[in-house]
Coordinates of N, CA, C and O in Angstrom, one line a residue:
M1052 N -11.1 14.5 -18.6 CA -12.1 13.8 -19.4 C -12.8 12.8 -18.5 O -12.2 12.0 -17.9
A1053 N -14.1 12.8 -18.4 CA -14.9 11.9 -17.6 C -15.2 10.6 -18.4 O -15.4 10.7 -19.6
S1054 N -15.2 9.5 -17.7 CA -15.5 8.2 -18.4 C -16.6 7.6 -17.5 O -16.7 7.8 -16.3
K1055 N -17.4 6.8 -18.2 CA -18.5 6.1 -17.5 C -18.1 4.8 -16.9 O -17.3 4.1 -17.6
V1056 N -18.5 4.5 -15.7 CA -18.3 3.3 -15.1 C -19.6 2.7 -14.5 O -20.5 3.5 -14.2
I1057 N -19.6 1.4 -14.4 CA -20.8 0.8 -13.8 C -20.3 0.3 -12.4 O -19.2 -0.3 -12.3
Q1058 N -21.0 0.6 -11.4 CA -20.6 0.2 -10.0 C -21.5 -0.9 -9.6 O -22.8 -0.8 -9.5
A1059 N -20.9 -2.1 -9.3 CA -21.7 -3.2 -8.8 C -21.4 -3.4 -7.3 O -20.2 -3.5 -6.9
L1060 N -22.4 -3.5 -6.5 CA -22.3 -3.6 -5.1 C -22.5 -5.1 -4.7 O -23.5 -5.7 -5.1
Y1061 N -21.6 -5.7 -3.9 CA -21.8 -7.0 -3.4 C -21.8 -7.0 -1.9 O -21.2 -6.2 -1.3
N1062 N -22.4 -8.1 -1.3 CA -22.4 -8.1 0.1 C -21.7 -9.3 0.7 O -21.8 -9.6 1.9
D1063 N -20.9 -10.0 -0.1 CA -20.1 -11.1 0.3 C -18.7 -11.1 -0.4 O -18.7 -11.0 -1.7
D1064 N -17.6 -11.4 0.3 CA -16.3 -11.3 -0.4 C -16.1 -12.5 -1.3 O -15.4 -12.4 -2.3
D1065 N -16.7 -13.7 -1.0 CA -16.6 -14.8 -1.9 C -17.3 -14.6 -3.2 O -16.8 -15.0 -4.3
V1066 N -18.5 -14.0 -3.1 CA -19.2 -13.6 -4.3 C -18.4 -12.6 -5.2 O -18.4 -12.7 -6.4
L1067 N -17.8 -11.7 -4.5 CA -17.0 -10.7 -5.2 C -15.8 -11.3 -5.9 O -15.6 -11.0 -7.1
M1068 N -15.2 -12.3 -5.3 CA -14.0 -12.9 -5.9 C -14.5 -13.7 -7.2 O -13.8 -13.6 -8.2
S1069 N -15.5 -14.4 -7.1 CA -16.0 -15.1 -8.3 C -16.5 -14.2 -9.3 O -16.3 -14.4 -10.5
A1070 N -17.0 -13.0 -9.0 CA -17.5 -12.0 -9.9 C -16.3 -11.4 -10.6 O -16.3 -11.2 -11.8
V1071 N -15.2 -11.1 -9.9 CA -14.0 -10.6 -10.5 C -13.4 -11.5 -11.5 O -13.0 -11.1 -12.6
K1072 N -13.3 -12.8 -11.1 CA -12.8 -13.8 -12.0 C -13.6 -13.9 -13.3 O -13.1 -14.0 -14.4
R1073 N -14.9 -13.8 -13.2 CA -15.8 -13.9 -14.3 C -15.7 -12.7 -15.2 O -15.7 -12.8 -16.4
V1074 N -15.7 -11.5 -14.6 CA -15.5 -10.3 -15.4 C -14.2 -10.2 -16.1 O -14.1 -9.8 -17.3
K1075 N -13.1 -10.6 -15.5 CA -11.8 -10.7 -16.1 C -11.8 -11.7 -17.3 O -11.2 -11.5 -18.3
A1076 N -12.5 -12.8 -17.1 CA -12.6 -13.9 -18.1 C -13.4 -13.4 -19.3 O -13.1 -13.8 -20.4
E1077 N -14.3 -12.5 -19.1 CA -15.1 -11.9 -20.2 C -14.3 -10.7 -20.8 O -14.8 -10.0 -21.7
R1078 N -13.1 -10.4 -20.3 CA -12.2 -9.4 -20.9 C -12.7 -8.0 -20.7 O -12.6 -7.1 -21.6
H1079 N -13.3 -7.7 -19.6 CA -13.7 -6.3 -19.2 C -12.7 -5.7 -18.3 O -12.0 -6.4 -17.5
H1080 N -12.6 -4.4 -18.3 CA -11.5 -3.7 -17.5 C -12.2 -3.3 -16.2 O -13.1 -2.5 -16.2
I1081 N -11.6 -3.8 -15.1 CA -12.0 -3.4 -13.8 C -11.2 -2.1 -13.4 O -10.0 -2.2 -13.3
E1082 N -11.9 -1.0 -13.1 CA -11.3 0.2 -12.8 C -10.7 0.2 -11.3 O -9.6 0.5 -11.1
E1083 N -11.6 -0.2 -10.4 CA -11.2 -0.2 -9.0 C -12.2 -1.1 -8.2 O -13.3 -1.3 -8.6
I1084 N -11.7 -1.6 -7.1 CA -12.6 -2.4 -6.1 C -12.4 -1.8 -4.8 O -11.3 -1.5 -4.3
Y1085 N -13.5 -1.5 -4.1 CA -13.5 -0.9 -2.7 C -14.0 -2.0 -1.8 O -15.1 -2.6 -2.0
T1086 N -13.2 -2.3 -0.7 CA -13.6 -3.3 0.2 C -13.4 -2.8 1.7 O -12.6 -1.9 1.9
P1087 N -14.2 -3.3 2.6 CA -14.1 -2.8 4.0 C -12.9 -3.5 4.7 O -12.4 -3.0 5.7
F1088 N -12.3 -4.5 4.1 CA -11.2 -5.2 4.7 C -10.4 -5.9 3.6 O -10.9 -6.1 2.5
P1089 N -9.1 -6.2 3.8 CA -8.3 -6.8 2.7 C -8.9 -8.2 2.3 O -9.2 -9.0 3.2
V1090 N -9.1 -8.4 1.0 CA -9.6 -9.7 0.6 C -8.4 -10.5 0.0 O -7.8 -10.0 -1.0
H1091 N -8.1 -11.6 0.6 CA -7.0 -12.4 0.2 C -7.2 -12.9 -1.3 O -8.2 -13.5 -1.6
G1092 N -6.2 -12.7 -2.1 CA -6.2 -13.2 -3.5 C -6.8 -12.3 -4.5 O -6.9 -12.6 -5.7
L1093 N -7.3 -11.1 -4.0 CA -8.0 -10.2 -4.9 C -7.1 -9.6 -5.9 O -7.4 -9.4 -7.1
D1094 N -5.9 -9.3 -5.5 CA -4.9 -8.7 -6.4 C -4.5 -9.7 -7.5 O -4.4 -9.3 -8.7
K1095 N -4.4 -10.9 -7.2 CA -4.1 -11.9 -8.3 C -5.3 -12.1 -9.2 O -5.1 -12.2 -10.4
A1096 N -6.5 -12.1 -8.6 CA -7.7 -12.3 -9.5 C -7.9 -11.1 -10.4 O -8.3 -11.2 -11.5
M1097 N -7.5 -9.9 -10.0 CA -7.6 -8.7 -10.8 C -6.4 -8.6 -11.8 O -6.5 -7.8 -12.8
G1098 N -5.4 -9.4 -11.6 CA -4.3 -9.4 -12.6 C -3.3 -8.2 -12.3 O -2.6 -7.8 -13.2
L1099 N -3.3 -7.8 -11.0 CA -2.4 -6.7 -10.7 C -0.9 -7.2 -10.6 O -0.7 -8.3 -10.2
A1100 N 0.0 -6.3 -11.0 CA 1.4 -6.6 -10.9 C 1.9 -6.7 -9.4 O 1.3 -6.0 -8.6
P1101 N 2.8 -7.6 -9.1 CA 3.3 -7.6 -7.7 C 3.9 -6.3 -7.3 O 4.5 -5.6 -8.1
T1102 N 3.8 -6.0 -6.0 CA 4.4 -4.8 -5.5 C 5.9 -4.9 -5.3 O 6.4 -5.9 -5.1
R1103 N 6.5 -3.7 -5.4 CA 8.0 -3.6 -5.2 C 8.3 -2.9 -3.9 O 9.4 -2.4 -3.7
I1104 N 7.3 -2.9 -3.0 CA 7.5 -2.2 -1.7 C 8.6 -2.8 -0.9 O 9.2 -2.2 -0.1
A1105 N 8.8 -4.1 -1.0 CA 9.8 -4.8 -0.2 C 11.2 -4.4 -0.6 O 12.1 -4.3 0.3
I1106 N 11.4 -4.1 -1.8 CA 12.7 -3.5 -2.3 C 13.0 -2.2 -1.6 O 14.1 -1.9 -1.2
T1107 N 11.9 -1.3 -1.6 CA 12.1 0.0 -1.0 C 12.4 -0.2 0.5 O 13.2 0.6 1.1
S1108 N 11.7 -1.1 1.2 CA 11.9 -1.4 2.6 C 13.4 -1.8 2.8 O 14.0 -1.3 3.8
F1109 N 13.9 -2.6 2.0 CA 15.3 -3.0 2.2 C 16.3 -1.8 2.0 O 17.2 -1.6 2.7
L1110 N 16.0 -1.0 1.0 CA 16.8 0.2 0.7 C 16.8 1.2 1.9 O 17.8 1.7 2.3
Y1111 N 15.6 1.3 2.4 CA 15.4 2.2 3.6 C 16.1 1.7 4.8 O 16.7 2.5 5.6
G1112 N 16.1 0.4 5.0 CA 16.9 -0.2 6.1 C 18.4 0.0 5.9 O 19.1 0.3 6.8
C1113 N 18.9 -0.1 4.6 CA 20.3 0.2 4.4 C 20.6 1.6 4.6 O 21.7 1.9 5.2
V1114 N 19.7 2.5 4.3 CA 20.0 4.0 4.7 C 20.1 4.1 6.2 O 21.0 4.8 6.7
G1115 N 19.2 3.5 6.9 CA 19.2 3.6 8.4 C 20.5 3.0 9.0 O 21.1 3.6 9.9
L1116 N 20.9 1.9 8.4 CA 22.2 1.3 8.9 C 23.4 2.2 8.6 O 24.2 2.4 9.5
T1117 N 23.4 2.8 7.4 CA 24.5 3.7 7.1 C 24.5 4.9 8.0 O 25.5 5.4 8.5
V1118 N 23.3 5.5 8.3 CA 23.2 6.6 9.2 C 23.7 6.2 10.6 O 24.4 7.0 11.2
A1119 N 23.3 5.1 11.0 CA 23.7 4.6 12.4 C 25.2 4.5 12.5 O 25.8 4.9 13.4
I1120 N 25.8 3.8 11.5 CA 27.3 3.6 11.5 C 28.0 5.0 11.5 O 28.9 5.2 12.2
T1121 N 27.6 5.8 10.5 CA 28.2 7.1 10.4 C 28.0 8.0 11.7 O 29.0 8.6 12.2
M1122 N 26.8 8.0 12.2 CA 26.6 8.7 13.4 C 27.4 8.2 14.6 O 28.0 9.0 15.3
M1123 N 27.4 6.9 14.8 CA 28.2 6.4 16.0 C 29.7 6.6 15.8 O 30.3 6.9 16.8
N1124 N 30.2 6.4 14.6 CA 31.6 6.7 14.4 C 32.0 8.1 14.7 O 33.0 8.4 15.4
F1125 N 31.1 9.0 14.2 CA 31.4 10.5 14.5 C 31.3 10.8 15.9 O 32.2 11.4 16.5
I1126 N 30.2 10.4 16.6 CA 29.9 10.8 17.9 C 30.8 10.2 18.9 O 31.4 10.8 19.8
M1127 N 31.0 8.8 18.8 CA 31.7 8.1 19.9 C 33.2 7.9 19.6 O 33.9 7.6 20.6
I1128 N 33.6 8.1 18.4 CA 35.1 7.9 18.1 C 35.8 9.2 17.8 O 36.8 9.5 18.3
E1129 N 35.2 9.9 16.8 CA 35.9 11.1 16.3 C 35.6 12.4 17.2 O 36.6 13.1 17.6
D1130 N 34.4 12.7 17.4 CA 34.0 14.0 18.0 C 34.2 14.0 19.5 O 34.8 14.9 20.1
W1131 N 33.7 13.0 20.3 CA 33.8 13.1 21.7 C 34.1 11.7 22.3 O 33.2 11.0 22.9
P1132 N 35.3 11.2 22.1 CA 35.6 9.8 22.6 C 35.6 9.8 24.1 O 36.1 10.7 24.8
Q1133 N 35.0 8.8 24.7 CA 34.9 8.7 26.2 C 35.4 7.3 26.6 O 35.1 6.3 25.9
N1134 N 36.0 7.2 27.7 CA 36.4 5.9 28.3 C 35.2 5.4 29.1 O 35.0 5.8 30.3
I1135 N 34.4 4.5 28.5 CA 33.3 3.9 29.2 C 33.6 2.5 29.5 O 33.7 1.7 28.6
G1136 N 33.7 2.2 30.8 CA 34.0 0.8 31.2 C 35.3 0.3 30.8 O 35.5 -0.9 30.6
G1137 N 36.3 1.2 30.5 CA 37.6 0.8 30.2 C 37.7 0.3 28.7 O 38.8 -0.2 28.3
K1138 N 36.7 0.6 27.9 CA 36.7 0.2 26.5 C 37.5 1.2 25.7 O 37.5 2.4 25.9
P1139 N 38.3 0.7 24.7 CA 39.1 1.7 23.9 C 38.2 2.5 23.1 O 37.1 2.1 22.6
S1140 N 38.5 3.8 22.9 CA 37.7 4.7 22.1 C 38.4 5.2 20.9 O 38.0 6.3 20.4
F1141 N 39.4 4.6 20.4 CA 40.1 5.0 19.3 C 39.8 4.3 18.0 O 40.4 4.6 17.0
S1142 N 39.0 3.2 18.1 CA 38.7 2.4 16.9 C 37.2 2.0 16.9 O 36.7 1.5 17.9
Y1143 N 36.6 2.2 15.8 CA 35.1 1.9 15.7 C 35.0 0.3 15.7 O 34.1 -0.2 16.3
L1144 N 35.9 -0.4 15.0 CA 35.7 -1.8 14.9 C 35.8 -2.5 16.3 O 35.2 -3.5 16.6
E1145 N 36.7 -2.0 17.2 CA 36.8 -2.6 18.5 C 35.5 -2.3 19.4 O 35.2 -3.1 20.3
N1146 N 34.8 -1.3 19.1 CA 33.6 -0.9 19.8 C 32.3 -1.4 19.1 O 31.2 -1.3 19.7
M1147 N 32.4 -2.0 18.0 CA 31.3 -2.4 17.2 C 30.3 -3.3 17.9 O 29.1 -3.1 17.8
P1148 N 30.7 -4.3 18.7 CA 29.7 -5.1 19.4 C 28.8 -4.3 20.3 O 27.6 -4.7 20.4
A1149 N 29.3 -3.3 20.9 CA 28.4 -2.4 21.8 C 27.5 -1.6 20.9 O 26.4 -1.1 21.4
F1150 N 27.8 -1.4 19.7 CA 26.9 -0.5 18.8 C 25.9 -1.3 18.0 O 25.0 -0.7 17.4
V1151 N 25.9 -2.6 18.1 CA 24.9 -3.5 17.3 C 23.5 -3.1 17.7 O 22.6 -3.0 16.8
P1152 N 23.1 -3.0 18.9 CA 21.7 -2.6 19.2 C 21.3 -1.3 18.6 O 20.1 -1.1 18.1
I1153 N 22.2 -0.3 18.6 CA 21.9 1.0 18.0 C 21.7 0.8 16.5 O 20.8 1.4 15.8
M1154 N 22.6 0.0 15.8 CA 22.5 -0.2 14.4 C 21.1 -0.9 14.0 O 20.5 -0.5 13.1
F1155 N 20.8 -1.9 14.9 CA 19.5 -2.6 14.6 C 18.3 -1.6 14.7 O 17.4 -1.6 13.9
E1156 N 18.3 -0.9 15.8 CA 17.1 0.0 16.1 C 17.0 1.1 15.0 O 15.9 1.4 14.5
L1157 N 18.1 1.7 14.6 CA 18.0 2.7 13.5 C 17.7 2.1 12.2 O 17.0 2.8 11.4
T1158 N 18.1 0.9 11.9 CA 17.7 0.2 10.7 C 16.2 0.0 10.6 O 15.5 0.4 9.6
V1159 N 15.6 -0.5 11.7 CA 14.2 -0.7 11.8 C 13.4 0.7 11.8 O 12.4 0.8 11.1
F1160 N 13.9 1.6 12.5 CA 13.3 3.0 12.6 C 13.2 3.6 11.2 O 12.1 4.0 10.8
F1161 N 14.3 3.6 10.4 CA 14.3 4.2 9.1 C 13.4 3.4 8.2 O 12.6 4.0 7.4
A1162 N 13.5 2.1 8.2 CA 12.6 1.3 7.3 C 11.2 1.5 7.6 O 10.4 1.7 6.6
A1163 N 10.8 1.5 8.8 CA 9.4 1.6 9.2 C 8.8 3.0 8.8 O 7.8 3.1 8.2
H1164 N 9.5 4.0 9.3 CA 9.0 5.4 9.0 C 9.0 5.8 7.6 O 8.0 6.4 7.1
L1165 N 10.0 5.4 6.8 CA 10.1 5.8 5.4 C 9.1 4.9 4.6 O 8.6 5.4 3.6
M1166 N 8.8 3.7 5.1 CA 7.8 2.9 4.4 C 6.4 3.5 4.6 O 5.6 3.5 3.6
V1167 N 6.1 4.0 5.7 CA 4.8 4.7 5.9 C 4.7 5.9 5.0 O 3.7 6.1 4.4
I1168 N 5.7 6.7 5.0 CA 5.7 7.9 4.1 C 5.6 7.5 2.7 O 4.8 8.1 1.9
T1169 N 6.3 6.5 2.2 CA 6.2 6.0 0.9 C 4.8 5.5 0.5 O 4.3 5.8 -0.5
F1170 N 4.2 4.8 1.5 CA 2.8 4.3 1.3 C 1.9 5.4 1.1 O 1.0 5.4 0.2
Y1171 N 1.9 6.4 1.9 CA 1.0 7.6 1.8 C 1.2 8.3 0.5 O 0.3 8.7 -0.2
L1172 N 2.5 8.5 0.1 CA 2.8 9.2 -1.1 C 2.3 8.4 -2.3 O 1.7 9.0 -3.3
R1173 N 2.6 7.1 -2.3 CA 2.2 6.2 -3.4 C 0.7 6.1 -3.6 O 0.1 6.0 -4.7
S1174 N 0.0 6.2 -2.4 CA -1.5 6.1 -2.4 C -2.1 7.4 -2.6 O -3.4 7.5 -2.7
K1175 N -1.3 8.5 -2.7 CA -1.8 9.8 -2.9 C -2.8 10.2 -1.8 O -3.8 10.8 -2.0
M1176 N -2.4 9.9 -0.6 CA -3.1 10.2 0.6 C -2.5 11.4 1.3 O -1.6 11.2 2.2
W1177 N -2.8 12.6 1.0 CA -2.3 13.8 1.6 C -3.1 14.2 2.8 O -4.3 13.8 2.9
P1178 N -2.5 15.0 3.7 CA -3.3 15.5 4.8 C -4.5 16.4 4.2 O -4.3 17.1 3.3
F1179 N -5.6 16.2 4.9 CA -6.8 17.0 4.5 C -7.4 16.6 3.2 O -8.2 17.4 2.6
K1180 N -7.1 15.5 2.6 CA -7.6 15.1 1.3 C -9.0 14.5 1.5 O -9.3 13.8 2.4
E1181 N -9.8 14.9 0.5 CA -11.2 14.4 0.6 C -11.2 12.9 0.2 O -10.4 12.4 -0.6
A1182 N -12.1 12.1 0.9 CA -12.2 10.7 0.6 C -12.7 10.5 -0.8 O -13.6 11.2 -1.3
E1183 N -12.3 9.4 -1.4 CA -12.7 9.1 -2.8 C -13.6 7.9 -2.8 O -13.9 7.3 -3.9
N1184 N -14.1 7.5 -1.7 CA -15.0 6.3 -1.6 C -16.3 6.6 -2.2 O -17.0 7.6 -1.8
P1185 N -16.7 5.9 -3.3 CA -18.0 6.2 -3.9 C -19.3 5.8 -3.2 O -20.3 6.3 -3.5
D1186 N -19.1 4.9 -2.2 CA -20.3 4.5 -1.4 C -19.9 4.2 0.0 O -19.0 3.4 0.2
V1187 N -20.5 4.8 1.0 CA -20.1 4.7 2.4 C -20.3 3.3 2.9 O -19.7 2.9 3.9
R1188 N -21.1 2.5 2.3 CA -21.3 1.1 2.7 C -20.1 0.2 2.6 O -20.0 -0.8 3.3
T1189 N -19.2 0.7 1.7 CA -18.0 -0.1 1.5 C -17.0 0.0 2.7 O -16.0 -0.7 2.8
T1190 N -17.3 0.9 3.6 CA -16.4 1.0 4.8 C -17.0 0.1 5.9 O -16.4 0.0 7.0
D1191 N -18.2 -0.5 5.7 CA -18.8 -1.3 6.7 C -18.9 -2.7 6.4 O -18.2 -3.6 6.9
D1192 N -19.8 -3.1 5.4 CA -20.0 -4.5 5.1 C -20.3 -4.8 3.6 O -20.7 -5.9 3.3
H1193 N -20.1 -3.9 2.7 CA -20.3 -4.1 1.3 C -19.0 -4.0 0.5 O -18.1 -3.4 0.9
F1194 N -19.0 -4.5 -0.7 CA -17.9 -4.5 -1.6 C -18.4 -3.9 -2.9 O -19.4 -4.2 -3.4
L1195 N -17.6 -3.0 -3.5 CA -18.0 -2.3 -4.7 C -16.9 -2.5 -5.8 O -15.7 -2.3 -5.6
M1196 N -17.4 -2.9 -7.0 CA -16.5 -3.1 -8.1 C -16.9 -2.1 -9.2 O -18.1 -2.0 -9.6
E1197 N -15.9 -1.3 -9.7 CA -16.2 -0.4 -10.8 C -15.6 -1.0 -12.1 O -14.4 -1.3 -12.2
V1198 N -16.5 -1.1 -13.1 CA -16.1 -1.6 -14.4 C -16.3 -0.6 -15.4 O -17.3 0.1 -15.5
A1199 N -15.3 -0.4 -16.3 CA -15.4 0.7 -17.4 C -16.4 0.3 -18.4 O -16.5 -0.9 -18.8
L1200 N -17.2 1.3 -18.8 CA -18.2 1.1 -19.8 C -17.7 1.6 -21.2 O -17.1 2.7 -21.3
H1201 N -17.9 0.8 -22.2 CA -17.5 1.2 -23.6 C -18.6 0.8 -24.5 O -18.5 -0.2 -25.3
D1202 N -19.8 1.4 -24.5 CA -20.9 1.1 -25.3 C -21.4 -0.3 -25.1 O -21.9 -1.0 -26.1
N1203 N -21.2 -0.9 -23.9 CA -21.6 -2.2 -23.7 C -22.4 -2.3 -22.4 O -22.3 -3.2 -21.6
E1204 N -23.3 -1.3 -22.2 CA -24.0 -1.1 -20.9 C -24.9 -2.3 -20.6 O -24.8 -2.9 -19.5
E1205 N -25.7 -2.7 -21.5 CA -26.7 -3.8 -21.3 C -26.0 -5.1 -21.0 O -26.4 -5.9 -20.2
E1206 N -24.9 -5.4 -21.8 CA -24.2 -6.6 -21.6 C -23.5 -6.7 -20.2 O -23.6 -7.7 -19.6
L1207 N -22.9 -5.6 -19.8 CA -22.3 -5.5 -18.5 C -23.3 -5.6 -17.4 O -23.1 -6.3 -16.4
K1208 N -24.5 -5.0 -17.5 CA -25.5 -5.0 -16.5 C -26.0 -6.5 -16.3 O -26.1 -7.0 -15.2
A1209 N -26.2 -7.2 -17.4 CA -26.6 -8.6 -17.3 C -25.5 -9.4 -16.7 O -25.8 -10.3 -15.9
L1210 N -24.3 -9.2 -17.1 CA -23.2 -10.0 -16.6 C -23.0 -9.8 -15.1 O -22.9 -10.7 -14.3
L1211 N -23.0 -8.5 -14.6 CA -22.8 -8.2 -13.2 C -24.0 -8.7 -12.4 O -23.9 -9.1 -11.2
A1212 N -25.2 -8.6 -12.9 CA -26.4 -9.1 -12.2 C -26.3 -10.6 -12.0 O -26.7 -11.1 -11.0
D1213 N -25.8 -11.2 -13.0 CA -25.7 -12.7 -13.0 C -24.6 -13.1 -12.0 O -24.6 -14.3 -11.5
T1214 N -23.6 -12.3 -11.7 CA -22.5 -12.7 -10.8 C -22.9 -12.5 -9.3 O -22.1 -12.8 -8.5
G1215 N -24.1 -11.9 -9.1 CA -24.6 -11.8 -7.7 C -24.5 -10.4 -7.2 O -24.6 -10.2 -5.9
A1216 N -24.5 -9.4 -8.0 CA -24.5 -8.0 -7.5 C -25.8 -7.7 -6.9 O -26.9 -8.0 -7.5
V1217 N -25.8 -7.0 -5.8 CA -27.1 -6.7 -5.2 C -27.6 -5.3 -5.6 O -28.8 -5.0 -5.5
E1218 N -26.7 -4.5 -6.2 CA -27.1 -3.2 -6.7 C -26.2 -2.8 -7.8 O -25.0 -3.0 -7.8
L1219 N -26.7 -2.2 -8.9 CA -25.9 -1.6 -10.0 C -26.2 -0.2 -10.2 O -27.4 0.3 -10.1
K1220 N -25.2 0.6 -10.5 CA -25.3 2.0 -10.7 C -24.3 2.5 -11.7 O -23.2 2.1 -11.7
I1221 N -24.7 3.4 -12.6 CA -23.8 3.9 -13.7 C -23.5 5.3 -13.3 O -24.4 6.1 -13.0
T1222 N -22.2 5.7 -13.3 CA -21.8 7.0 -12.9 C -20.7 7.5 -13.8 O -20.1 6.7 -14.5
E1223 N -20.4 8.8 -13.7 CA -19.2 9.4 -14.4 C -18.0 9.4 -13.4 O -18.2 9.7 -12.3
K1224 N -16.9 8.9 -13.9 CA -15.7 8.9 -13.1 C -14.7 10.0 -13.7 O -14.5 10.0 -14.9
H1225 N -14.2 10.8 -12.9 CA -13.3 11.9 -13.3 C -11.9 11.6 -13.2 O -11.4 10.9 -12.4

């Protein structure tokens, strides 16, 4: 089902921030905002919930640490013990100081790579996916705010024009 949205184009991030605050104060629903760079404080102004991505990063790091410990114990202690520099090879705990760099590196490796994969999956960015950007100017120097229309077209047009929008357009969103 398609719904109508009004797209307001802005040419300054400070004007966009004040417009978002004003639109939210008027109790209108902002569908999406497209910006050429991250705008500090925009998520709070829109009333978005805080992200839980840090929790997943910690969990991915724990997975990496577990893989590192399991891998080193199997390879260096159980499967193929070697006498390297006279160090004992019959106990993981006695060799653990030598394994700390490997544990650190695999923790960071797993956290970083799985976070990138999680970000792409969460953002629904698949390989060969068509871009969903409604206006190519938002990749350069403009900011676009989409506000849902519910039989209040004239009121929203007046409000958005008053907030400093340089261009207004009504479209169908699928």
